[in-house]
Amino acid sequence: MRDPQDLLSASALTAFRLNGQFLSLAERLAEPAGLTATRWQVLGAVLDEPLPVAGIARAMGITRQSVQRTADLLVADGLAEYRDNPAHRRAKLVAPTAAGLAAVRAINPGHRAAAIRLAAALDPARWEHALTALRDLSAALDELDDQR
């Protein structure tokens, strides 16, 4: 069995590389819609329901300040709006506008094509297994973080 410290290092390095690869792909996919990967990510987080900036940051695993800057830019460009939050007077909810929804929809054909190419390169069953393992790893890291 491999040393746990080696596994942690190899997992982290692989995750960092994978993150860079996903960001690069996301930039290419988002560009024709006039978005960046970061703007797409924030809009994507609020497609199902408006969320406060802190909720978006938690879901994405990034800083609240980074999400706030991106949300402010999206609002300034008319792609998102701030709404009153019945649960918290000062923490406004971020929601996509019709233009924001249209921008995300414009990404879908390229997103689908990339997913199909990836599924052809990697057996979908292996991909599903990898996704499960990544979720398990993320949950275990959350658990460790909660124990500090």
mmCIF file with all atom_site columns, C-alpha atoms in Angstrom:
data_model
loop_
_atom_site.group_PDB
_atom_site.id
_atom_site.type_symbol
_atom_site.label_atom_id
_atom_site.label_alt_id
_atom_site.label_comp_id
_atom_site.label_asym_id
_atom_site.label_entity_id
_atom_site.label_seq_id
_atom_site.pdbx_PDB_ins_code
_atom_site.Cartn_x
_atom_site.Cartn_y
_atom_site.Cartn_z
_atom_site.occupancy
_atom_site.B_iso_or_equiv
_atom_site.pdbx_formal_charge
_atom_site.auth_seq_id
_atom_site.auth_comp_id
_atom_site.auth_asym_id
_atom_site.auth_atom_id
_atom_site.pdbx_PDB_model_num
ATOM 1   C CA . MET A 1 1   ? 0.000   0.000  0.000   1.00 0.00 ? 1   MET A CA 1
ATOM 2   C CA . ARG A 1 2   ? 1.224   3.475  -0.867  1.00 0.00 ? 2   ARG A CA 1
ATOM 3   C CA . ASP A 1 3   ? 2.285   5.834  1.917   1.00 0.00 ? 3   ASP A CA 1
ATOM 4   C CA . PRO A 1 4   ? -0.618  8.170  2.896   1.00 0.00 ? 4   PRO A CA 1
ATOM 5   C CA . GLN A 1 5   ? 1.669   11.212 2.680   1.00 0.00 ? 5   GLN A CA 1
ATOM 6   C CA . ASP A 1 6   ? 2.584   10.286 -0.899  1.00 0.00 ? 6   ASP A CA 1
ATOM 7   C CA . LEU A 1 7   ? -1.101  9.763  -1.689  1.00 0.00 ? 7   LEU A CA 1
ATOM 8   C CA . LEU A 1 8   ? -1.962  13.198 -0.292  1.00 0.00 ? 8   LEU A CA 1
ATOM 9   C CA . SER A 1 9   ? 0.790   14.878 -2.326  1.00 0.00 ? 9   SER A CA 1
ATOM 10  C CA . ALA A 1 10  ? -0.088  13.035 -5.534  1.00 0.00 ? 10  ALA A CA 1
ATOM 11  C CA . SER A 1 11  ? -3.799  13.741 -5.031  1.00 0.00 ? 11  SER A CA 1
ATOM 12  C CA . ALA A 1 12  ? -3.182  17.445 -4.460  1.00 0.00 ? 12  ALA A CA 1
ATOM 13  C CA . LEU A 1 13  ? -0.879  17.790 -7.460  1.00 0.00 ? 13  LEU A CA 1
ATOM 14  C CA . THR A 1 14  ? -3.355  15.926 -9.667  1.00 0.00 ? 14  THR A CA 1
ATOM 15  C CA . ALA A 1 15  ? -6.228  18.101 -8.396  1.00 0.00 ? 15  ALA A CA 1
ATOM 16  C CA . PHE A 1 16  ? -4.222  21.281 -9.067  1.00 0.00 ? 16  PHE A CA 1
ATOM 17  C CA . ARG A 1 17  ? -3.483  20.126 -12.620 1.00 0.00 ? 17  ARG A CA 1
ATOM 18  C CA . LEU A 1 18  ? -7.101  19.082 -13.143 1.00 0.00 ? 18  LEU A CA 1
ATOM 19  C CA . ASN A 1 19  ? -8.292  22.456 -11.845 1.00 0.00 ? 19  ASN A CA 1
ATOM 20  C CA . GLY A 1 20  ? -6.045  24.213 -14.353 1.00 0.00 ? 20  GLY A CA 1
ATOM 21  C CA . GLN A 1 21  ? -7.318  21.998 -17.153 1.00 0.00 ? 21  GLN A CA 1
ATOM 22  C CA . PHE A 1 22  ? -10.950 22.639 -16.218 1.00 0.00 ? 22  PHE A CA 1
ATOM 23  C CA . LEU A 1 23  ? -10.347 26.390 -15.991 1.00 0.00 ? 23  LEU A CA 1
ATOM 24  C CA . SER A 1 24  ? -8.676  26.406 -19.404 1.00 0.00 ? 24  SER A CA 1
ATOM 25  C CA . LEU A 1 25  ? -11.583 24.472 -20.931 1.00 0.00 ? 25  LEU A CA 1
ATOM 26  C CA . ALA A 1 26  ? -14.112 26.729 -19.192 1.00 0.00 ? 26  ALA A CA 1
ATOM 27  C CA . GLU A 1 27  ? -12.379 29.856 -20.542 1.00 0.00 ? 27  GLU A CA 1
ATOM 28  C CA . ARG A 1 28  ? -12.571 28.465 -24.097 1.00 0.00 ? 28  ARG A CA 1
ATOM 29  C CA . LEU A 1 29  ? -16.220 27.490 -23.690 1.00 0.00 ? 29  LEU A CA 1
ATOM 30  C CA . ALA A 1 30  ? -17.289 30.769 -22.062 1.00 0.00 ? 30  ALA A CA 1
ATOM 31  C CA . GLU A 1 31  ? -15.482 33.134 -24.437 1.00 0.00 ? 31  GLU A CA 1
ATOM 32  C CA . PRO A 1 32  ? -17.992 32.957 -27.358 1.00 0.00 ? 32  PRO A CA 1
ATOM 33  C CA . ALA A 1 33  ? -20.759 33.924 -24.901 1.00 0.00 ? 33  ALA A CA 1
ATOM 34  C CA . GLY A 1 34  ? -18.778 36.966 -23.739 1.00 0.00 ? 34  GLY A CA 1
ATOM 35  C CA . LEU A 1 35  ? -18.074 35.465 -20.321 1.00 0.00 ? 35  LEU A CA 1
ATOM 36  C CA . THR A 1 36  ? -15.000 34.354 -18.436 1.00 0.00 ? 36  THR A CA 1
ATOM 37  C CA . ALA A 1 37  ? -14.785 31.047 -16.601 1.00 0.00 ? 37  ALA A CA 1
ATOM 38  C CA . THR A 1 38  ? -15.214 32.869 -13.294 1.00 0.00 ? 38  THR A CA 1
ATOM 39  C CA . ARG A 1 39  ? -18.312 34.762 -14.418 1.00 0.00 ? 39  ARG A CA 1
ATOM 40  C CA . TRP A 1 40  ? -19.797 31.559 -15.834 1.00 0.00 ? 40  TRP A CA 1
ATOM 41  C CA . GLN A 1 41  ? -19.053 29.789 -12.553 1.00 0.00 ? 41  GLN A CA 1
ATOM 42  C CA . VAL A 1 42  ? -20.828 32.439 -10.463 1.00 0.00 ? 42  VAL A CA 1
ATOM 43  C CA . LEU A 1 43  ? -23.821 32.595 -12.826 1.00 0.00 ? 43  LEU A CA 1
ATOM 44  C CA . GLY A 1 44  ? -23.974 28.808 -12.845 1.00 0.00 ? 44  GLY A CA 1
ATOM 45  C CA . ALA A 1 45  ? -24.143 28.739 -9.055  1.00 0.00 ? 45  ALA A CA 1
ATOM 46  C CA . VAL A 1 46  ? -27.363 30.795 -9.068  1.00 0.00 ? 46  VAL A CA 1
ATOM 47  C CA . LEU A 1 47  ? -29.204 29.253 -12.019 1.00 0.00 ? 47  LEU A CA 1
ATOM 48  C CA . ASP A 1 48  ? -31.466 27.111 -9.829  1.00 0.00 ? 48  ASP A CA 1
ATOM 49  C CA . GLU A 1 49  ? -31.985 29.635 -7.049  1.00 0.00 ? 49  GLU A CA 1
ATOM 50  C CA . PRO A 1 50  ? -30.652 33.019 -5.993  1.00 0.00 ? 50  PRO A CA 1
ATOM 51  C CA . LEU A 1 51  ? -27.925 32.773 -3.350  1.00 0.00 ? 51  LEU A CA 1
ATOM 52  C CA . PRO A 1 52  ? -26.036 35.210 -1.158  1.00 0.00 ? 52  PRO A CA 1
ATOM 53  C CA . VAL A 1 53  ? -22.381 35.811 -2.046  1.00 0.00 ? 53  VAL A CA 1
ATOM 54  C CA . ALA A 1 54  ? -21.256 33.759 0.965   1.00 0.00 ? 54  ALA A CA 1
ATOM 55  C CA . GLY A 1 55  ? -23.376 30.811 -0.191  1.00 0.00 ? 55  GLY A CA 1
ATOM 56  C CA . ILE A 1 56  ? -21.892 30.969 -3.680  1.00 0.00 ? 56  ILE A CA 1
ATOM 57  C CA . ALA A 1 57  ? -18.383 31.108 -2.213  1.00 0.00 ? 57  ALA A CA 1
ATOM 58  C CA . ARG A 1 58  ? -19.065 28.074 -0.006  1.00 0.00 ? 58  ARG A CA 1
ATOM 59  C CA . ALA A 1 59  ? -20.487 26.065 -2.909  1.00 0.00 ? 59  ALA A CA 1
ATOM 60  C CA . MET A 1 60  ? -17.534 26.939 -5.152  1.00 0.00 ? 60  MET A CA 1
ATOM 61  C CA . GLY A 1 61  ? -14.825 26.669 -2.510  1.00 0.00 ? 61  GLY A CA 1
ATOM 62  C CA . ILE A 1 62  ? -13.455 30.163 -3.140  1.00 0.00 ? 62  ILE A CA 1
ATOM 63  C CA . THR A 1 63  ? -13.294 33.365 -1.141  1.00 0.00 ? 63  THR A CA 1
ATOM 64  C CA . ARG A 1 64  ? -16.327 35.523 -0.518  1.00 0.00 ? 64  ARG A CA 1
ATOM 65  C CA . GLN A 1 65  ? -14.346 38.570 -1.698  1.00 0.00 ? 65  GLN A CA 1
ATOM 66  C CA . SER A 1 66  ? -13.639 36.949 -5.068  1.00 0.00 ? 66  SER A CA 1
ATOM 67  C CA . VAL A 1 67  ? -17.308 36.099 -5.553  1.00 0.00 ? 67  VAL A CA 1
ATOM 68  C CA . GLN A 1 68  ? -18.316 39.620 -4.480  1.00 0.00 ? 68  GLN A CA 1
ATOM 69  C CA . ARG A 1 69  ? -16.042 41.206 -7.110  1.00 0.00 ? 69  ARG A CA 1
ATOM 70  C CA . THR A 1 70  ? -17.364 38.885 -9.810  1.00 0.00 ? 70  THR A CA 1
ATOM 71  C CA . ALA A 1 71  ? -20.997 39.405 -8.785  1.00 0.00 ? 71  ALA A CA 1
ATOM 72  C CA . ASP A 1 72  ? -20.509 43.188 -8.840  1.00 0.00 ? 72  ASP A CA 1
ATOM 73  C CA . LEU A 1 73  ? -19.110 42.928 -12.393 1.00 0.00 ? 73  LEU A CA 1
ATOM 74  C CA . LEU A 1 74  ? -21.979 40.696 -13.498 1.00 0.00 ? 74  LEU A CA 1
ATOM 75  C CA . VAL A 1 75  ? -24.496 43.180 -12.064 1.00 0.00 ? 75  VAL A CA 1
ATOM 76  C CA . ALA A 1 76  ? -22.704 46.115 -13.728 1.00 0.00 ? 76  ALA A CA 1
ATOM 77  C CA . ASP A 1 77  ? -22.877 44.270 -17.069 1.00 0.00 ? 77  ASP A CA 1
ATOM 78  C CA . GLY A 1 78  ? -26.576 43.449 -16.647 1.00 0.00 ? 78  GLY A CA 1
ATOM 79  C CA . LEU A 1 79  ? -25.997 39.690 -16.402 1.00 0.00 ? 79  LEU A CA 1
ATOM 80  C CA . ALA A 1 80  ? -27.045 39.394 -12.753 1.00 0.00 ? 80  ALA A CA 1
ATOM 81  C CA . GLU A 1 81  ? -28.980 41.392 -10.213 1.00 0.00 ? 81  GLU A CA 1
ATOM 82  C CA . TYR A 1 82  ? -29.073 41.757 -6.456  1.00 0.00 ? 82  TYR A CA 1
ATOM 83  C CA . ARG A 1 83  ? -32.341 40.930 -4.767  1.00 0.00 ? 83  ARG A CA 1
ATOM 84  C CA . ASP A 1 84  ? -33.543 41.423 -1.223  1.00 0.00 ? 84  ASP A CA 1
ATOM 85  C CA . ASN A 1 85  ? -32.871 38.447 1.016   1.00 0.00 ? 85  ASN A CA 1
ATOM 86  C CA . PRO A 1 86  ? -35.754 37.648 3.366   1.00 0.00 ? 86  PRO A CA 1
ATOM 87  C CA . ALA A 1 87  ? -33.371 35.669 5.595   1.00 0.00 ? 87  ALA A CA 1
ATOM 88  C CA . HIS A 1 88  ? -30.779 38.432 5.976   1.00 0.00 ? 88  HIS A CA 1
ATOM 89  C CA . ARG A 1 89  ? -31.340 42.135 5.495   1.00 0.00 ? 89  ARG A CA 1
ATOM 90  C CA . ARG A 1 90  ? -27.780 43.053 4.452   1.00 0.00 ? 90  ARG A CA 1
ATOM 91  C CA . ALA A 1 91  ? -26.745 39.918 2.511   1.00 0.00 ? 91  ALA A CA 1
ATOM 92  C CA . LYS A 1 92  ? -28.427 40.440 -0.845  1.00 0.00 ? 92  LYS A CA 1
ATOM 93  C CA . LEU A 1 93  ? -29.177 37.480 -3.097  1.00 0.00 ? 93  LEU A CA 1
ATOM 94  C CA . VAL A 1 94  ? -27.462 37.170 -6.491  1.00 0.00 ? 94  VAL A CA 1
ATOM 95  C CA . ALA A 1 95  ? -29.738 36.095 -9.342  1.00 0.00 ? 95  ALA A CA 1
ATOM 96  C CA . PRO A 1 96  ? -29.182 35.873 -13.097 1.00 0.00 ? 96  PRO A CA 1
ATOM 97  C CA . THR A 1 97  ? -31.005 38.292 -15.380 1.00 0.00 ? 97  THR A CA 1
ATOM 98  C CA . ALA A 1 98  ? -32.526 37.255 -18.700 1.00 0.00 ? 98  ALA A CA 1
ATOM 99  C CA . ALA A 1 99  ? -29.262 38.356 -20.358 1.00 0.00 ? 99  ALA A CA 1
ATOM 100 C CA . GLY A 1 100 ? -27.256 36.233 -17.904 1.00 0.00 ? 100 GLY A CA 1
ATOM 101 C CA . LEU A 1 101 ? -29.432 33.207 -18.604 1.00 0.00 ? 101 LEU A CA 1
ATOM 102 C CA . ALA A 1 102 ? -29.029 33.765 -22.347 1.00 0.00 ? 102 ALA A CA 1
ATOM 103 C CA . ALA A 1 103 ? -25.246 33.961 -21.977 1.00 0.00 ? 103 ALA A CA 1
ATOM 104 C CA . VAL A 1 104 ? -25.157 30.667 -20.068 1.00 0.00 ? 104 VAL A CA 1
ATOM 105 C CA . ARG A 1 105 ? -27.477 29.047 -22.631 1.00 0.00 ? 105 ARG A CA 1
ATOM 106 C CA . ALA A 1 106 ? -25.118 30.193 -25.401 1.00 0.00 ? 106 ALA A CA 1
ATOM 107 C CA . ILE A 1 107 ? -22.365 28.099 -23.793 1.00 0.00 ? 107 ILE A CA 1
ATOM 108 C CA . ASN A 1 108 ? -24.430 24.901 -23.773 1.00 0.00 ? 108 ASN A CA 1
ATOM 109 C CA . PRO A 1 109 ? -23.704 23.647 -27.331 1.00 0.00 ? 109 PRO A CA 1
ATOM 110 C CA . GLY A 1 110 ? -19.917 23.869 -26.842 1.00 0.00 ? 110 GLY A CA 1
ATOM 111 C CA . HIS A 1 111 ? -20.235 22.460 -23.339 1.00 0.00 ? 111 HIS A CA 1
ATOM 112 C CA . ARG A 1 112 ? -22.192 19.478 -24.650 1.00 0.00 ? 112 ARG A CA 1
ATOM 113 C CA . ALA A 1 113 ? -19.719 18.884 -27.481 1.00 0.00 ? 113 ALA A CA 1
ATOM 114 C CA . ALA A 1 114 ? -16.790 18.946 -25.027 1.00 0.00 ? 114 ALA A CA 1
ATOM 115 C CA . ALA A 1 115 ? -18.599 16.495 -22.731 1.00 0.00 ? 115 ALA A CA 1
ATOM 116 C CA . ILE A 1 116 ? -19.233 14.117 -25.627 1.00 0.00 ? 116 ILE A CA 1
ATOM 117 C CA . ARG A 1 117 ? -15.565 14.279 -26.696 1.00 0.00 ? 117 ARG A CA 1
ATOM 118 C CA . LEU A 1 118 ? -14.444 13.610 -23.134 1.00 0.00 ? 118 LEU A CA 1
ATOM 119 C CA . ALA A 1 119 ? -16.878 10.687 -22.772 1.00 0.00 ? 119 ALA A CA 1
ATOM 120 C CA . ALA A 1 120 ? -15.454 9.206  -25.976 1.00 0.00 ? 120 ALA A CA 1
ATOM 121 C CA . ALA A 1 121 ? -11.904 9.524  -24.614 1.00 0.00 ? 121 ALA A CA 1
ATOM 122 C CA . LEU A 1 122 ? -12.749 8.184  -21.147 1.00 0.00 ? 122 LEU A CA 1
ATOM 123 C CA . ASP A 1 123 ? -15.212 5.347  -20.621 1.00 0.00 ? 123 ASP A CA 1
ATOM 124 C CA . PRO A 1 124 ? -18.289 6.924  -18.959 1.00 0.00 ? 124 PRO A CA 1
ATOM 125 C CA . ALA A 1 125 ? -18.304 4.223  -16.248 1.00 0.00 ? 125 ALA A CA 1
ATOM 126 C CA . ARG A 1 126 ? -14.705 5.088  -15.313 1.00 0.00 ? 126 ARG A CA 1
ATOM 127 C CA . TRP A 1 127 ? -15.617 8.768  -15.398 1.00 0.00 ? 127 TRP A CA 1
ATOM 128 C CA . GLU A 1 128 ? -18.547 8.158  -13.035 1.00 0.00 ? 128 GLU A CA 1
ATOM 129 C CA . HIS A 1 129 ? -16.254 6.173  -10.730 1.00 0.00 ? 129 HIS A CA 1
ATOM 130 C CA . ALA A 1 130 ? -13.690 9.024  -10.773 1.00 0.00 ? 130 ALA A CA 1
ATOM 131 C CA . LEU A 1 131 ? -16.416 11.550 -9.956  1.00 0.00 ? 131 LEU A CA 1
ATOM 132 C CA . THR A 1 132 ? -17.553 9.461  -6.995  1.00 0.00 ? 132 THR A CA 1
ATOM 133 C CA . ALA A 1 133 ? -13.959 9.217  -5.759  1.00 0.00 ? 133 ALA A CA 1
ATOM 134 C CA . LEU A 1 134 ? -13.472 12.988 -6.111  1.00 0.00 ? 134 LEU A CA 1
ATOM 135 C CA . ARG A 1 135 ? -16.659 13.658 -4.137  1.00 0.00 ? 135 ARG A CA 1
ATOM 136 C CA . ASP A 1 136 ? -15.557 11.217 -1.443  1.00 0.00 ? 136 ASP A CA 1
ATOM 137 C CA . LEU A 1 137 ? -12.144 12.897 -1.247  1.00 0.00 ? 137 LEU A CA 1
ATOM 138 C CA . SER A 1 138 ? -13.761 16.333 -1.001  1.00 0.00 ? 138 SER A CA 1
ATOM 139 C CA . ALA A 1 139 ? -16.105 15.149 1.766   1.00 0.00 ? 139 ALA A CA 1
ATOM 140 C CA . ALA A 1 140 ? -13.172 13.641 3.690   1.00 0.00 ? 140 ALA A CA 1
ATOM 141 C CA . LEU A 1 141 ? -11.249 16.920 3.410   1.00 0.00 ? 141 LEU A CA 1
ATOM 142 C CA . ASP A 1 142 ? -14.318 18.820 4.651   1.00 0.00 ? 142 ASP A CA 1
ATOM 143 C CA . GLU A 1 143 ? -14.486 16.448 7.599   1.00 0.00 ? 143 GLU A CA 1
ATOM 144 C CA . LEU A 1 144 ? -10.814 17.036 8.435   1.00 0.00 ? 144 LEU A CA 1
ATOM 145 C CA . ASP A 1 145 ? -11.381 20.797 8.190   1.00 0.00 ? 145 ASP A CA 1
ATOM 146 C CA . ASP A 1 146 ? -14.340 20.527 10.582  1.00 0.00 ? 146 ASP A CA 1
ATOM 147 C CA . GLN A 1 147 ? -12.133 18.708 13.106  1.00 0.00 ? 147 GLN A CA 1
ATOM 148 C CA . ARG A 1 148 ? -9.537  21.470 13.438  1.00 0.00 ? 148 ARG A CA 1
#
